[in-house]
GROMACS .gro file of C-alpha atoms in nm:
model
  482
    1MET     CA    1   1.300  -1.015  -4.991
    2ALA     CA    2   1.279  -1.140  -5.355
    3ALA     CA    3   1.542  -1.193  -5.601
    4LEU     CA    4   1.564  -1.246  -6.005
    5ILE     CA    5   1.863  -1.432  -6.107
    6PHE     CA    6   1.984  -1.510  -6.497
    7GLY     CA    7   2.258  -1.718  -6.600
    8ASN     CA    8   2.302  -1.715  -6.968
    9ALA     CA    9   2.580  -1.939  -7.099
   10GLU     CA   10   2.443  -2.158  -7.429
   11TYR     CA   11   2.428  -1.872  -7.669
   12ILE     CA   12   2.277  -1.981  -8.006
   13LYS     CA   13   2.495  -1.732  -8.193
   14GLY     CA   14   2.742  -1.633  -7.976
   15GLY     CA   15   2.908  -1.947  -7.841
   16VAL     CA   16   2.903  -2.089  -7.522
   17LEU     CA   17   3.052  -1.974  -7.178
   18LYS     CA   18   3.166  -2.193  -6.912
   19ASN     CA   19   3.040  -2.059  -6.596
   20PRO     CA   20   2.714  -1.837  -6.610
   21ALA     CA   21   2.466  -2.140  -6.538
   22ASN     CA   22   2.685  -2.242  -6.249
   23ASP     CA   23   2.697  -1.891  -6.120
   24ALA     CA   24   2.302  -1.868  -6.118
   25ILE     CA   25   2.299  -2.193  -5.938
   26ASP     CA   26   2.509  -2.102  -5.696
   27ILE     CA   27   2.400  -1.737  -5.623
   28ASN     CA   28   2.058  -1.880  -5.606
   29ASN     CA   29   2.125  -2.138  -5.342
   30LYS     CA   30   2.316  -1.861  -5.130
   31LEU     CA   31   2.006  -1.597  -5.164
   32LYS     CA   32   1.761  -1.860  -5.084
   33SER     CA   33   1.982  -1.973  -4.746
   34TYR     CA   34   1.934  -1.584  -4.630
   35GLY     CA   35   1.561  -1.590  -4.681
   36PHE     CA   36   1.539  -1.457  -5.035
   37HIS     CA   37   1.226  -1.574  -5.259
   38THR     CA   38   1.406  -1.632  -5.573
   39ILE     CA   39   1.335  -1.653  -5.952
   40MET     CA   40   1.601  -1.831  -6.120
   41VAL     CA   41   1.627  -1.890  -6.506
   42LYS     CA   42   1.927  -2.037  -6.681
   43ASP     CA   43   1.999  -1.989  -7.065
   44ALA     CA   44   1.689  -1.766  -7.107
   45THR     CA   45   1.556  -1.644  -7.417
   46HIS     CA   46   1.464  -1.274  -7.483
   47LYS     CA   47   1.082  -1.393  -7.422
   48GLU     CA   48   1.202  -1.567  -7.104
   49MET     CA   49   1.404  -1.259  -6.928
   50ASP     CA   50   1.088  -1.027  -7.011
   51LYS     CA   51   0.862  -1.315  -6.848
   52GLY     CA   52   1.100  -1.337  -6.544
   53LEU     CA   53   1.135  -0.959  -6.507
   54ARG     CA   54   0.734  -0.937  -6.507
   55GLU     CA   55   0.738  -1.213  -6.234
   56PHE     CA   56   1.006  -1.011  -6.042
   57LYS     CA   57   0.790  -0.711  -6.054
   58GLU     CA   58   0.514  -0.875  -5.884
   59LEU     CA   59   0.714  -1.006  -5.597
   60LEU     CA   60   0.859  -0.664  -5.549
   61GLU     CA   61   0.523  -0.567  -5.465
   62THR     CA   62   0.552  -0.742  -5.111
   63ASN     CA   63   0.912  -0.730  -5.042
   64GLU     CA   64   1.145  -0.480  -4.905
   65VAL     CA   65   1.460  -0.598  -5.067
   66GLY     CA   66   1.490  -0.674  -5.416
   67LEU     CA   67   1.802  -0.827  -5.580
   68PHE     CA   68   1.850  -0.860  -5.955
   69PHE     CA   69   2.158  -1.081  -6.066
   70PHE     CA   70   2.283  -1.135  -6.414
   71ALA     CA   71   2.583  -1.379  -6.557
   72GLY     CA   72   2.637  -1.385  -6.919
   73HIS     CA   73   2.722  -1.164  -7.210
   74GLY     CA   74   2.647  -0.793  -7.173
   75MET     CA   75   2.716  -0.483  -7.390
   76GLN     CA   76   2.661  -0.120  -7.420
   77ILE     CA   77   2.507   0.035  -7.729
   78TYR     CA   78   2.496   0.411  -7.775
   79GLY     CA   79   2.552   0.472  -7.399
   80ARG     CA   80   2.302   0.225  -7.274
   81ASN     CA   81   2.333  -0.119  -7.141
   82TYR     CA   82   2.175  -0.459  -7.262
   83LEU     CA   83   2.192  -0.797  -7.102
   84LEU     CA   84   2.199  -1.071  -7.393
   85ALA     CA   85   1.946  -1.334  -7.395
   86THR     CA   86   2.047  -1.689  -7.564
   87ASP     CA   87   1.873  -1.588  -7.839
   88SER     CA   88   1.944  -1.231  -7.899
   89ASP     CA   89   1.989  -1.136  -8.297
   90ASN     CA   90   2.379  -1.093  -8.378
   91ALA     CA   91   2.296  -0.938  -8.728
   92ASP     CA   92   2.384  -0.569  -8.618
   93GLU     CA   93   2.359  -0.320  -8.310
   94THR     CA   94   2.002  -0.231  -8.362
   95GLU     CA   95   1.895  -0.600  -8.368
   96ALA     CA   96   2.088  -0.683  -8.072
   97LYS     CA   97   1.925  -0.404  -7.878
   98HIS     CA   98   1.560  -0.495  -7.969
   99SER     CA   99   1.622  -0.865  -7.876
  100SER     CA  100   1.790  -0.847  -7.531
  101LEU     CA  101   1.688  -0.695  -7.181
  102SER     CA  102   1.761  -0.349  -7.129
  103LEU     CA  103   1.935  -0.281  -6.807
  104ASP     CA  104   1.734   0.069  -6.777
  105LYS     CA  105   1.426  -0.127  -6.785
  106VAL     CA  106   1.547  -0.349  -6.514
  107ILE     CA  107   1.627  -0.030  -6.313
  108GLU     CA  108   1.321   0.154  -6.378
  109VAL     CA  109   1.117  -0.171  -6.273
  110MET     CA  110   1.303  -0.195  -5.931
  111GLU     CA  111   1.305   0.208  -5.882
  112LYS     CA  112   0.920   0.197  -5.923
  113SER     CA  113   0.852  -0.088  -5.686
  114PRO     CA  114   0.795  -0.040  -5.292
  115ALA     CA  115   1.106  -0.193  -5.208
  116THR     CA  116   1.327   0.019  -4.997
  117THR     CA  117   1.667  -0.176  -5.095
  118LYS     CA  118   1.730  -0.244  -5.430
  119ILE     CA  119   2.042  -0.442  -5.547
  120ILE     CA  120   2.169  -0.496  -5.913
  121ILE     CA  121   2.498  -0.749  -5.958
  122LEU     CA  122   2.615  -0.789  -6.304
  123ASP     CA  123   2.887  -1.023  -6.383
  124ALA     CA  124   2.822  -0.955  -6.767
  125CYS     CA  125   3.126  -0.819  -6.939
  126ARG     CA  126   3.299  -1.124  -7.076
  127ASP     CA  127   3.469  -1.117  -7.412
  128ASN     CA  128   3.164  -1.086  -7.640
  129PRO     CA  129   3.249  -1.206  -8.024
  130TRP     CA  130   2.956  -1.004  -8.159
  131GLU     CA  131   3.145  -0.665  -8.043
  132ARG     CA  132   3.457  -0.807  -8.189
  133ALA     CA  133   3.261  -0.873  -8.537
  134TRP     CA  134   3.149  -0.526  -8.516
  135ASN     CA  135   3.498  -0.375  -8.501
  136ARG     CA  136   3.408  -0.187  -8.179
  137THR     CA  137   3.647   0.018  -8.002
  138VAL     CA  138   3.789  -0.045  -7.661
  139ALA     CA  139   3.587   0.249  -7.513
  140THR     CA  140   3.246   0.102  -7.647
  141ARG     CA  141   3.328  -0.227  -7.486
  142GLY     CA  142   3.209  -0.367  -7.162
  143LEU     CA  143   2.919  -0.187  -6.987
  144ALA     CA  144   2.854   0.173  -6.964
  145SER     CA  145   2.831   0.378  -6.638
  146VAL     CA  146   2.472   0.411  -6.521
  147TYR     CA  147   2.238   0.617  -6.257
  148ALA     CA  148   2.157   0.441  -5.969
  149PRO     CA  149   1.835   0.570  -5.803
  150LYS     CA  150   1.749   0.631  -5.470
  151GLY     CA  151   1.792   0.307  -5.244
  152THR     CA  152   1.984   0.132  -5.518
  153ILE     CA  153   2.322  -0.022  -5.543
  154ILE     CA  154   2.469  -0.152  -5.863
  155GLY     CA  155   2.750  -0.388  -5.878
  156PHE     CA  156   2.971  -0.445  -6.188
  157ALA     CA  157   3.224  -0.714  -6.257
  158THR     CA  158   3.441  -0.477  -6.458
  159SER     CA  159   3.532  -0.100  -6.474
  160PRO     CA  160   3.422   0.060  -6.832
  161GLY     CA  161   3.605  -0.067  -7.110
  162GLU     CA  162   3.713  -0.387  -6.903
  163LEU     CA  163   3.633  -0.749  -6.991
  164ALA     CA  164   3.533  -0.983  -6.716
  165SER     CA  165   3.703  -1.321  -6.671
  166ASP     CA  166   3.484  -1.629  -6.717
  167GLY     CA  167   3.704  -1.799  -6.428
  168LYS     CA  168   3.924  -2.092  -6.399
  169GLY     CA  169   3.704  -2.302  -6.206
  170ARG     CA  170   3.311  -2.344  -6.126
  171ASN     CA  171   3.236  -1.974  -6.110
  172GLY     CA  172   3.355  -1.659  -6.294
  173THR     CA  173   3.617  -1.461  -6.122
  174TYR     CA  174   3.365  -1.187  -6.002
  175THR     CA  175   3.093  -1.419  -5.889
  176ALA     CA  176   3.334  -1.669  -5.722
  177ALA     CA  177   3.455  -1.350  -5.511
  178LEU     CA  178   3.100  -1.245  -5.428
  179LEU     CA  179   3.032  -1.605  -5.313
  180GLN     CA  180   3.337  -1.600  -5.121
  181HIS     CA  181   3.298  -1.271  -4.920
  182ILE     CA  182   2.895  -1.261  -4.903
  183ASP     CA  183   2.890  -1.482  -4.567
  184GLU     CA  184   3.136  -1.242  -4.393
  185PRO     CA  185   2.911  -1.170  -4.079
  186ASP     CA  186   2.789  -0.819  -3.995
  187CYS     CA  187   2.956  -0.665  -4.300
  188THR     CA  188   2.770  -0.378  -4.490
  189ILE     CA  189   2.706  -0.447  -4.847
  190GLU     CA  190   2.933  -0.183  -4.963
  191THR     CA  191   3.216  -0.327  -4.735
  192MET     CA  192   3.166  -0.662  -4.861
  193PHE     CA  193   3.193  -0.509  -5.249
  194LYS     CA  194   3.530  -0.357  -5.132
  195GLN     CA  195   3.639  -0.717  -5.034
  196VAL     CA  196   3.499  -0.856  -5.366
  197ARG     CA  197   3.721  -0.593  -5.552
  198ASN     CA  198   4.021  -0.689  -5.379
  199THR     CA  199   4.002  -1.045  -5.447
  200VAL     CA  200   3.918  -0.985  -5.820
  201ALA     CA  201   4.196  -0.773  -5.863
  202ALA     CA  202   4.437  -1.052  -5.721
  203GLU     CA  203   4.319  -1.305  -5.906
  204THR     CA  204   4.324  -1.128  -6.237
  205ARG     CA  205   4.643  -0.961  -6.128
  206GLY     CA  206   4.492  -0.633  -6.142
  207LYS     CA  207   4.350  -0.679  -6.521
  208GLN     CA  208   4.002  -0.666  -6.387
  209THR     CA  209   3.845  -0.394  -6.129
  210SER     CA  210   3.511  -0.439  -6.029
  211TRP     CA  211   3.308  -0.110  -5.931
  212GLU     CA  212   2.990  -0.004  -5.801
  213HIS     CA  213   2.729   0.262  -5.809
  214THR     CA  214   2.530   0.324  -5.474
  215SER     CA  215   2.259   0.571  -5.368
  216LEU     CA  216   2.172   0.346  -5.038
  217SER     CA  217   2.060   0.539  -4.769
  218GLY     CA  218   2.091   0.274  -4.482
  219ASN     CA  219   2.288  -0.024  -4.412
  220PHE     CA  220   2.203  -0.357  -4.581
  221PHE     CA  221   2.382  -0.699  -4.456
  222PHE     CA  222   2.370  -1.032  -4.630
  223ASN     CA  223   2.473  -1.201  -4.299
  224LEU     CA  224   2.358  -1.011  -3.990
  225SER     CA  225   2.458  -1.211  -3.680
  226LEU     CA  226   2.177  -1.268  -3.423
  227GLY     CA  227   2.343  -1.086  -3.170
  228LYS     CA  228   2.329  -0.777  -3.354
  229VAL     CA  229   1.947  -0.806  -3.402
  230VAL     CA  230   1.846  -0.976  -3.078
  231THR     CA  231   1.947  -0.724  -2.781
  232THR     CA  232   1.752  -0.903  -2.508
  233TYR     CA  233   2.046  -1.121  -2.424
  234SER     CA  234   2.429  -1.129  -2.482
  235GLU     CA  235   2.574  -1.269  -2.764
  236THR     CA  236   2.748  -1.529  -2.524
  237SER     CA  237   2.417  -1.627  -2.439
  238LEU     CA  238   2.272  -1.675  -2.789
  239ALA     CA  239   2.594  -1.840  -2.902
  240ASP     CA  240   2.622  -2.033  -2.588
  241ALA     CA  241   2.953  -2.217  -2.719
  242LEU     CA  242   3.114  -1.885  -2.607
  243PHE     CA  243   2.971  -1.900  -2.255
  244VAL     CA  244   3.217  -1.891  -2.011
  245VAL     CA  245   3.151  -2.097  -1.668
  246ASP     CA  246   3.210  -1.933  -1.326
  247GLU     CA  247   3.206  -2.186  -1.069
  248THR     CA  248   3.136  -1.934  -0.787
  249LYS     CA  249   2.799  -1.840  -0.943
  250PRO     CA  250   2.486  -2.063  -0.855
  251SER     CA  251   2.324  -2.045  -1.168
  252HIS     CA  252   2.663  -2.149  -1.345
  253LYS     CA  253   2.700  -2.454  -1.096
  254ILE     CA  254   2.350  -2.563  -1.223
  255ILE     CA  255   2.446  -2.511  -1.579
  256MET     CA  256   2.768  -2.717  -1.534
  257GLY     CA  257   2.568  -3.007  -1.383
  258LEU     CA  258   2.312  -3.003  -1.674
  259LYS     CA  259   2.599  -3.032  -1.892
  260SER     CA  260   2.746  -3.327  -1.729
  261HIS     CA  261   2.555  -3.571  -1.923
  262ASN     CA  262   2.487  -3.769  -1.609
  263TRP     CA  263   2.137  -3.800  -1.504
  264TYR     CA  264   2.190  -3.821  -1.139
  265THR     CA  265   2.406  -3.496  -1.139
  266GLN     CA  266   2.126  -3.308  -1.373
  267ASN     CA  267   1.850  -3.432  -1.142
  268ASP     CA  268   2.035  -3.340  -0.836
  269VAL     CA  269   2.129  -2.955  -0.964
  270LEU     CA  270   1.789  -2.910  -1.086
  271GLY     CA  271   1.660  -2.924  -0.732
  272ARG     CA  272   1.844  -2.617  -0.643
  273LEU     CA  273   1.620  -2.406  -0.861
  274ASN     CA  274   1.347  -2.241  -0.660
  275ASP     CA  275   1.149  -1.898  -0.613
  276LYS     CA  276   1.429  -1.787  -0.384
  277SER     CA  277   1.742  -1.881  -0.570
  278VAL     CA  278   1.588  -1.789  -0.938
  279THR     CA  279   1.530  -1.411  -0.807
  280LYS     CA  280   1.913  -1.371  -0.744
  281MET     CA  281   2.027  -1.499  -1.094
  282ALA     CA  282   2.102  -1.283  -1.400
  283ASP     CA  283   1.856  -1.271  -1.703
  284ASN     CA  284   2.154  -1.395  -1.937
  285ASN     CA  285   2.245  -1.685  -1.714
  286LEU     CA  286   1.884  -1.808  -1.677
  287PHE     CA  287   1.855  -1.807  -2.076
  288VAL     CA  288   2.157  -2.015  -2.075
  289LEU     CA  289   2.010  -2.241  -1.823
  290GLY     CA  290   1.703  -2.268  -2.006
  291ARG     CA  291   1.915  -2.379  -2.282
  292ASN     CA  292   2.079  -2.655  -2.086
  293ILE     CA  293   1.757  -2.781  -1.931
  294TYR     CA  294   1.590  -2.847  -2.252
  295GLN     CA  295   1.936  -3.011  -2.367
  296ALA     CA  296   1.918  -3.218  -2.054
  297ALA     CA  297   1.546  -3.303  -2.115
  298CYS     CA  298   1.628  -3.418  -2.462
  299GLY     CA  299   1.909  -3.638  -2.322
  300GLY     CA  300   1.673  -3.846  -2.097
  301SER     CA  301   1.703  -3.644  -1.782
  302ASN     CA  302   1.355  -3.725  -1.586
  303SER     CA  303   1.385  -3.430  -1.368
  304ALA     CA  304   1.446  -3.194  -1.680
  305ILE     CA  305   1.156  -3.394  -1.864
  306ALA     CA  306   0.945  -3.309  -1.566
  307TYR     CA  307   1.039  -2.940  -1.553
  308VAL     CA  308   0.970  -2.880  -1.919
  309GLU     CA  309   0.611  -3.067  -1.904
  310SER     CA  310   0.515  -2.890  -1.589
  311PHE     CA  311   0.686  -2.554  -1.648
  312PHE     CA  312   0.378  -2.346  -1.606
  313GLU     CA  313   0.305  -2.502  -1.221
  314MET     CA  314   0.700  -2.524  -1.133
  315THR     CA  315   0.773  -2.170  -1.221
  316SER     CA  316   0.461  -2.008  -1.106
  317GLY     CA  317   0.646  -1.810  -0.804
  318TYR     CA  318   0.911  -1.706  -1.008
  319PRO     CA  319   0.957  -1.336  -1.101
  320ARG     CA  320   0.793  -1.276  -1.439
  321LYS     CA  321   1.127  -1.152  -1.605
  322LYS     CA  322   1.321  -1.466  -1.451
  323ARG     CA  323   1.047  -1.717  -1.584
  324LYS     CA  324   1.059  -1.552  -1.917
  325ALA     CA  325   1.434  -1.580  -1.957
  326ILE     CA  326   1.436  -1.943  -1.898
  327LEU     CA  327   1.160  -2.029  -2.109
  328ASP     CA  328   1.308  -1.803  -2.377
  329GLY     CA  329   1.611  -2.021  -2.356
  330MET     CA  330   1.449  -2.343  -2.399
  331LEU     CA  331   1.273  -2.231  -2.686
  332PHE     CA  332   1.584  -2.081  -2.850
  333GLU     CA  333   1.763  -2.415  -2.785
  334VAL     CA  334   1.495  -2.587  -3.026
  335PHE     CA  335   1.575  -2.395  -3.309
  336PHE     CA  336   1.947  -2.284  -3.285
  337ASP     CA  337   2.266  -2.433  -3.231
  338PRO     CA  338   2.559  -2.342  -2.994
  339GLN     CA  339   2.688  -2.085  -3.236
  340ALA     CA  340   2.348  -1.917  -3.254
  341LYS     CA  341   2.296  -2.058  -3.639
  342LEU     CA  342   1.941  -2.201  -3.723
  343ARG     CA  343   1.984  -2.582  -3.682
  344SER     CA  344   1.890  -2.774  -4.037
  345LYS     CA  345   1.676  -2.998  -3.823
  346ILE     CA  346   1.491  -2.854  -3.485
  347LYS     CA  347   1.571  -3.006  -3.175
  348GLY     CA  348   1.244  -3.161  -3.144
  349ASN     CA  349   1.234  -3.428  -2.872
  350LEU     CA  350   0.979  -3.226  -2.655
  351PHE     CA  351   0.880  -2.997  -2.910
  352ASN     CA  352   0.503  -3.055  -2.869
  353GLU     CA  353   0.541  -3.016  -2.483
  354LEU     CA  354   0.731  -2.713  -2.502
  355PHE     CA  355   0.485  -2.543  -2.742
  356ASP     CA  356   0.167  -2.634  -2.564
  357LEU     CA  357   0.264  -2.383  -2.303
  358ARG     CA  358   0.165  -2.129  -2.523
  359LYS     CA  359  -0.199  -2.201  -2.422
  360HIS     CA  360  -0.095  -2.003  -2.101
  361ALA     CA  361  -0.131  -1.615  -2.174
  362ALA     CA  362   0.109  -1.546  -1.884
  363LEU     CA  363   0.385  -1.743  -2.116
  364ARG     CA  364   0.288  -1.557  -2.462
  365ASN     CA  365   0.585  -1.309  -2.419
  366SER     CA  366   0.835  -1.611  -2.462
  367PHE     CA  367   0.645  -1.712  -2.796
  368ASP     CA  368   0.649  -1.369  -2.923
  369PHE     CA  369   1.015  -1.356  -2.849
  370ILE     CA  370   1.110  -1.670  -3.073
  371ALA     CA  371   0.885  -1.603  -3.334
  372GLU     CA  372   1.046  -1.245  -3.388
  373THR     CA  373   1.404  -1.431  -3.327
  374LEU     CA  374   1.323  -1.644  -3.626
  375VAL     CA  375   1.202  -1.378  -3.858
  376ALA     CA  376   1.548  -1.192  -3.764
  377SER     CA  377   1.751  -1.508  -3.856
  378LEU     CA  378   1.556  -1.521  -4.186
  379GLY     CA  379   1.431  -1.871  -4.108
  380ASP     CA  380   1.202  -2.029  -4.390
  381PHE     CA  381   0.877  -2.204  -4.226
  382TYR     CA  382   0.543  -2.313  -4.359
  383VAL     CA  383   0.407  -2.108  -4.083
  384LEU     CA  384   0.608  -1.921  -3.830
  385PRO     CA  385   0.640  -2.090  -3.495
  386GLY     CA  386   0.515  -1.930  -3.195
  387HIS     CA  387   0.237  -1.742  -3.314
  388GLY     CA  388  -0.003  -2.023  -3.298
  389LEU     CA  389  -0.103  -2.047  -3.663
  390GLU     CA  390  -0.302  -2.353  -3.781
  391LEU     CA  391  -0.155  -2.523  -4.097
  392ALA     CA  392  -0.366  -2.760  -4.306
  393VAL     CA  393  -0.209  -3.070  -4.450
  394THR     CA  394  -0.360  -3.364  -4.680
  395VAL     CA  395  -0.178  -3.684  -4.675
  396ALA     CA  396  -0.248  -3.869  -4.986
  397THR     CA  397  -0.232  -4.246  -4.945
  398LYS     CA  398  -0.286  -4.554  -5.150
  399LYS     CA  399  -0.461  -4.878  -5.023
  400VAL     CA  400  -0.225  -5.186  -5.051
  401LYS     CA  401  -0.349  -5.499  -4.856
  402ASP     CA  402  -0.337  -5.440  -4.501
  403ALA     CA  403  -0.201  -5.089  -4.492
  404TYR     CA  404  -0.213  -4.748  -4.657
  405ILE     CA  405   0.124  -4.628  -4.833
  406VAL     CA  406   0.187  -4.244  -4.813
  407GLU     CA  407   0.230  -4.103  -5.183
  408ALA     CA  408   0.228  -3.730  -5.092
  409VAL     CA  409   0.188  -3.466  -4.837
  410TYR     CA  410   0.029  -3.148  -4.981
  411VAL     CA  411   0.064  -2.805  -4.819
  412ASP     CA  412  -0.075  -2.508  -4.982
  413GLY     CA  413  -0.181  -2.734  -5.300
  414ARG     CA  414   0.195  -2.829  -5.323
  415ASP     CA  415   0.314  -3.204  -5.272
  416VAL     CA  416   0.614  -3.121  -5.026
  417LEU     CA  417   0.732  -3.472  -4.957
  418ARG     CA  418   1.066  -3.545  -5.118
  419PRO     CA  419   1.410  -3.764  -5.089
  420ASP     CA  420   1.630  -3.664  -4.806
  421GLY     CA  421   1.948  -3.753  -4.956
  422GLU     CA  422   2.024  -4.010  -5.212
  423GLU     CA  423   1.759  -4.217  -5.360
  424GLN     CA  424   1.799  -4.594  -5.315
  425GLU     CA  425   1.820  -4.777  -5.617
  426ILE     CA  426   1.852  -5.151  -5.726
  427ASP     CA  427   1.942  -5.239  -6.090
  428GLY     CA  428   1.903  -4.866  -6.192
  429GLU     CA  429   1.550  -4.883  -6.050
  430GLU     CA  430   1.435  -4.666  -5.730
  431VAL     CA  431   1.314  -4.867  -5.445
  432ARG     CA  432   1.133  -4.735  -5.155
  433PHE     CA  433   1.167  -4.910  -4.799
  434TYR     CA  434   0.864  -4.814  -4.548
  435SER     CA  435   0.801  -4.808  -4.198
  436ARG     CA  436   0.471  -4.868  -4.036
  437LYS     CA  437   0.301  -4.585  -3.808
  438THR     CA  438  -0.026  -4.495  -3.675
  439ALA     CA  439  -0.208  -4.171  -3.745
  440ALA     CA  440  -0.085  -4.029  -3.428
  441GLU     CA  441   0.276  -4.149  -3.484
  442VAL     CA  442   0.246  -3.988  -3.842
  443LYS     CA  443   0.114  -3.640  -3.699
  444GLU     CA  444   0.427  -3.628  -3.456
  445GLN     CA  445   0.653  -3.688  -3.730
  446LEU     CA  446   0.493  -3.399  -3.947
  447SER     CA  447   0.484  -3.173  -3.670
  448GLN     CA  448   0.870  -3.206  -3.620
  449GLU     CA  449   0.932  -3.173  -3.981
  450LEU     CA  450   0.700  -2.918  -4.079
  451VAL     CA  451   0.771  -2.729  -3.740
  452VAL     CA  452   0.425  -2.680  -3.661
  453PRO     CA  453   0.285  -2.808  -3.287
  454SER     CA  454   0.047  -3.092  -3.309
  455ARG     CA  455  -0.224  -2.882  -3.176
  456SER     CA  456  -0.189  -2.650  -3.473
  457LEU     CA  457  -0.173  -2.905  -3.724
  458LYS     CA  458  -0.499  -2.998  -3.917
  459ILE     CA  459  -0.429  -3.336  -4.099
  460THR     CA  460  -0.668  -3.489  -4.376
  461TYR     CA  461  -0.618  -3.820  -4.530
  462THR     CA  462  -0.739  -3.924  -4.876
  463PRO     CA  463  -0.898  -4.165  -4.867
  464PRO     CA  464  -1.016  -4.075  -4.501
  465GLU     CA  465  -1.049  -4.441  -4.381
  466ALA     CA  466  -0.653  -4.414  -4.392
  467ALA     CA  467  -0.647  -4.223  -4.063
  468ALA     CA  468  -0.777  -4.545  -3.885
  469GLY     CA  469  -0.568  -4.769  -4.043
  470GLU     CA  470  -0.184  -4.873  -4.023
  471ILE     CA  471   0.029  -4.642  -4.263
  472LYS     CA  472   0.326  -4.684  -4.453
  473VAL     CA  473   0.574  -4.402  -4.443
  474PRO     CA  474   0.866  -4.401  -4.685
  475HIS     CA  475   1.211  -4.450  -4.529
  476GLY     CA  476   1.440  -4.140  -4.648
  477TYR     CA  477   1.170  -3.910  -4.725
  478THR     CA  478   1.076  -3.569  -4.530
  479VAL     CA  479   0.866  -3.257  -4.561
  480ARG     CA  480   1.110  -3.034  -4.401
  481LYS     CA  481   1.187  -2.710  -4.592
  482VAL     CA  482   1.475  -2.750  -4.842
   0.00000   0.00000   0.00000
């Protein structure tokens, strides 16, 4: 999925708008959270808007979903719509037309791309001082109706002839409503736009009515819950916070024991798992049981740790499908919280021990399951976990006295080391604190933060001798995806 986002506020000859830059930032962050590859430009000149569209055109060649968002001044000139750059010429309509981005051009670029779903969102009918100066009639203000090619939906902040509100808070009224409703789970984009329309009407007391043109042939969801995509297990197993324990069922008794946080109880109930008992247990229950085994292992239960580390041997007599359900659950627990939402930080205590099981061909189906589930959840990873792909990493260090300080970590030619939160300062100067680690300990830390098993992580140090020395890693820094 790819998105091009413009937020134009600082107009050189047309005054300053309050919120378009904020609109662009917030839409950009929201789309990135849903897995979009975004290009965002604030206060774009005519040349920058053309450049952004060219880059977007290239992205659309390899993405099935394309989204274009614009916040700022827009106008219709002789029935065609133009999105104004910050340096658009306001001398007259002809000059404005040739120094702005044509909406028709955007539509044509998207129509001719391989993308099957095209979304255009325009918060672009704010009160334009140029139109007032040209003494234009109400009928020619705002944006004109346009044709939506096949597979396209176009959302307008206003109906023809209306003006959009720049909003009372951080965002324009339309964008604020969009941000409010975009997270609604399992809601089609058409239904979302209807909810946006109601909110906009309420906020403006009916003075502003958003509208859409659509020719989508299928359903598109920004926030499709995992339970709608992953059908192997029930929604109450995926979101196990909803799982209701029934003490009459043997598998549920084991789950209860694992949830006790008492090591003696956890060790005892795991002893009830054997070839015979597992055969009688439902796959959904075994999936939840697997989640709780991994949870108990991360909490320090010796029997649960042993179960994870010796899973291949200990479960060799289980029916194939039952064995898979338990391992699916353990892998799922690494990445997903009790609401079936992706964790911001994986539960990685036994990440490498668990992923080391991929070497057994008989267990590969579970790793295919977690890879497919992570794709469905729109997770953003350096390489997709579960497929055994290698990742090359270069750790750049500087020799200081008796150790090597980590200065950068390069993946695909880009330094991915960044502050994880507030940087520490003393008297206005940034101050870094360090912990001393061996190369093996650095590899374990990188493995968890990059979400790549150690056996698939190929680390090179500069200079090479740093790998044999003591390494100082800065506190408060991470290589996790943003």
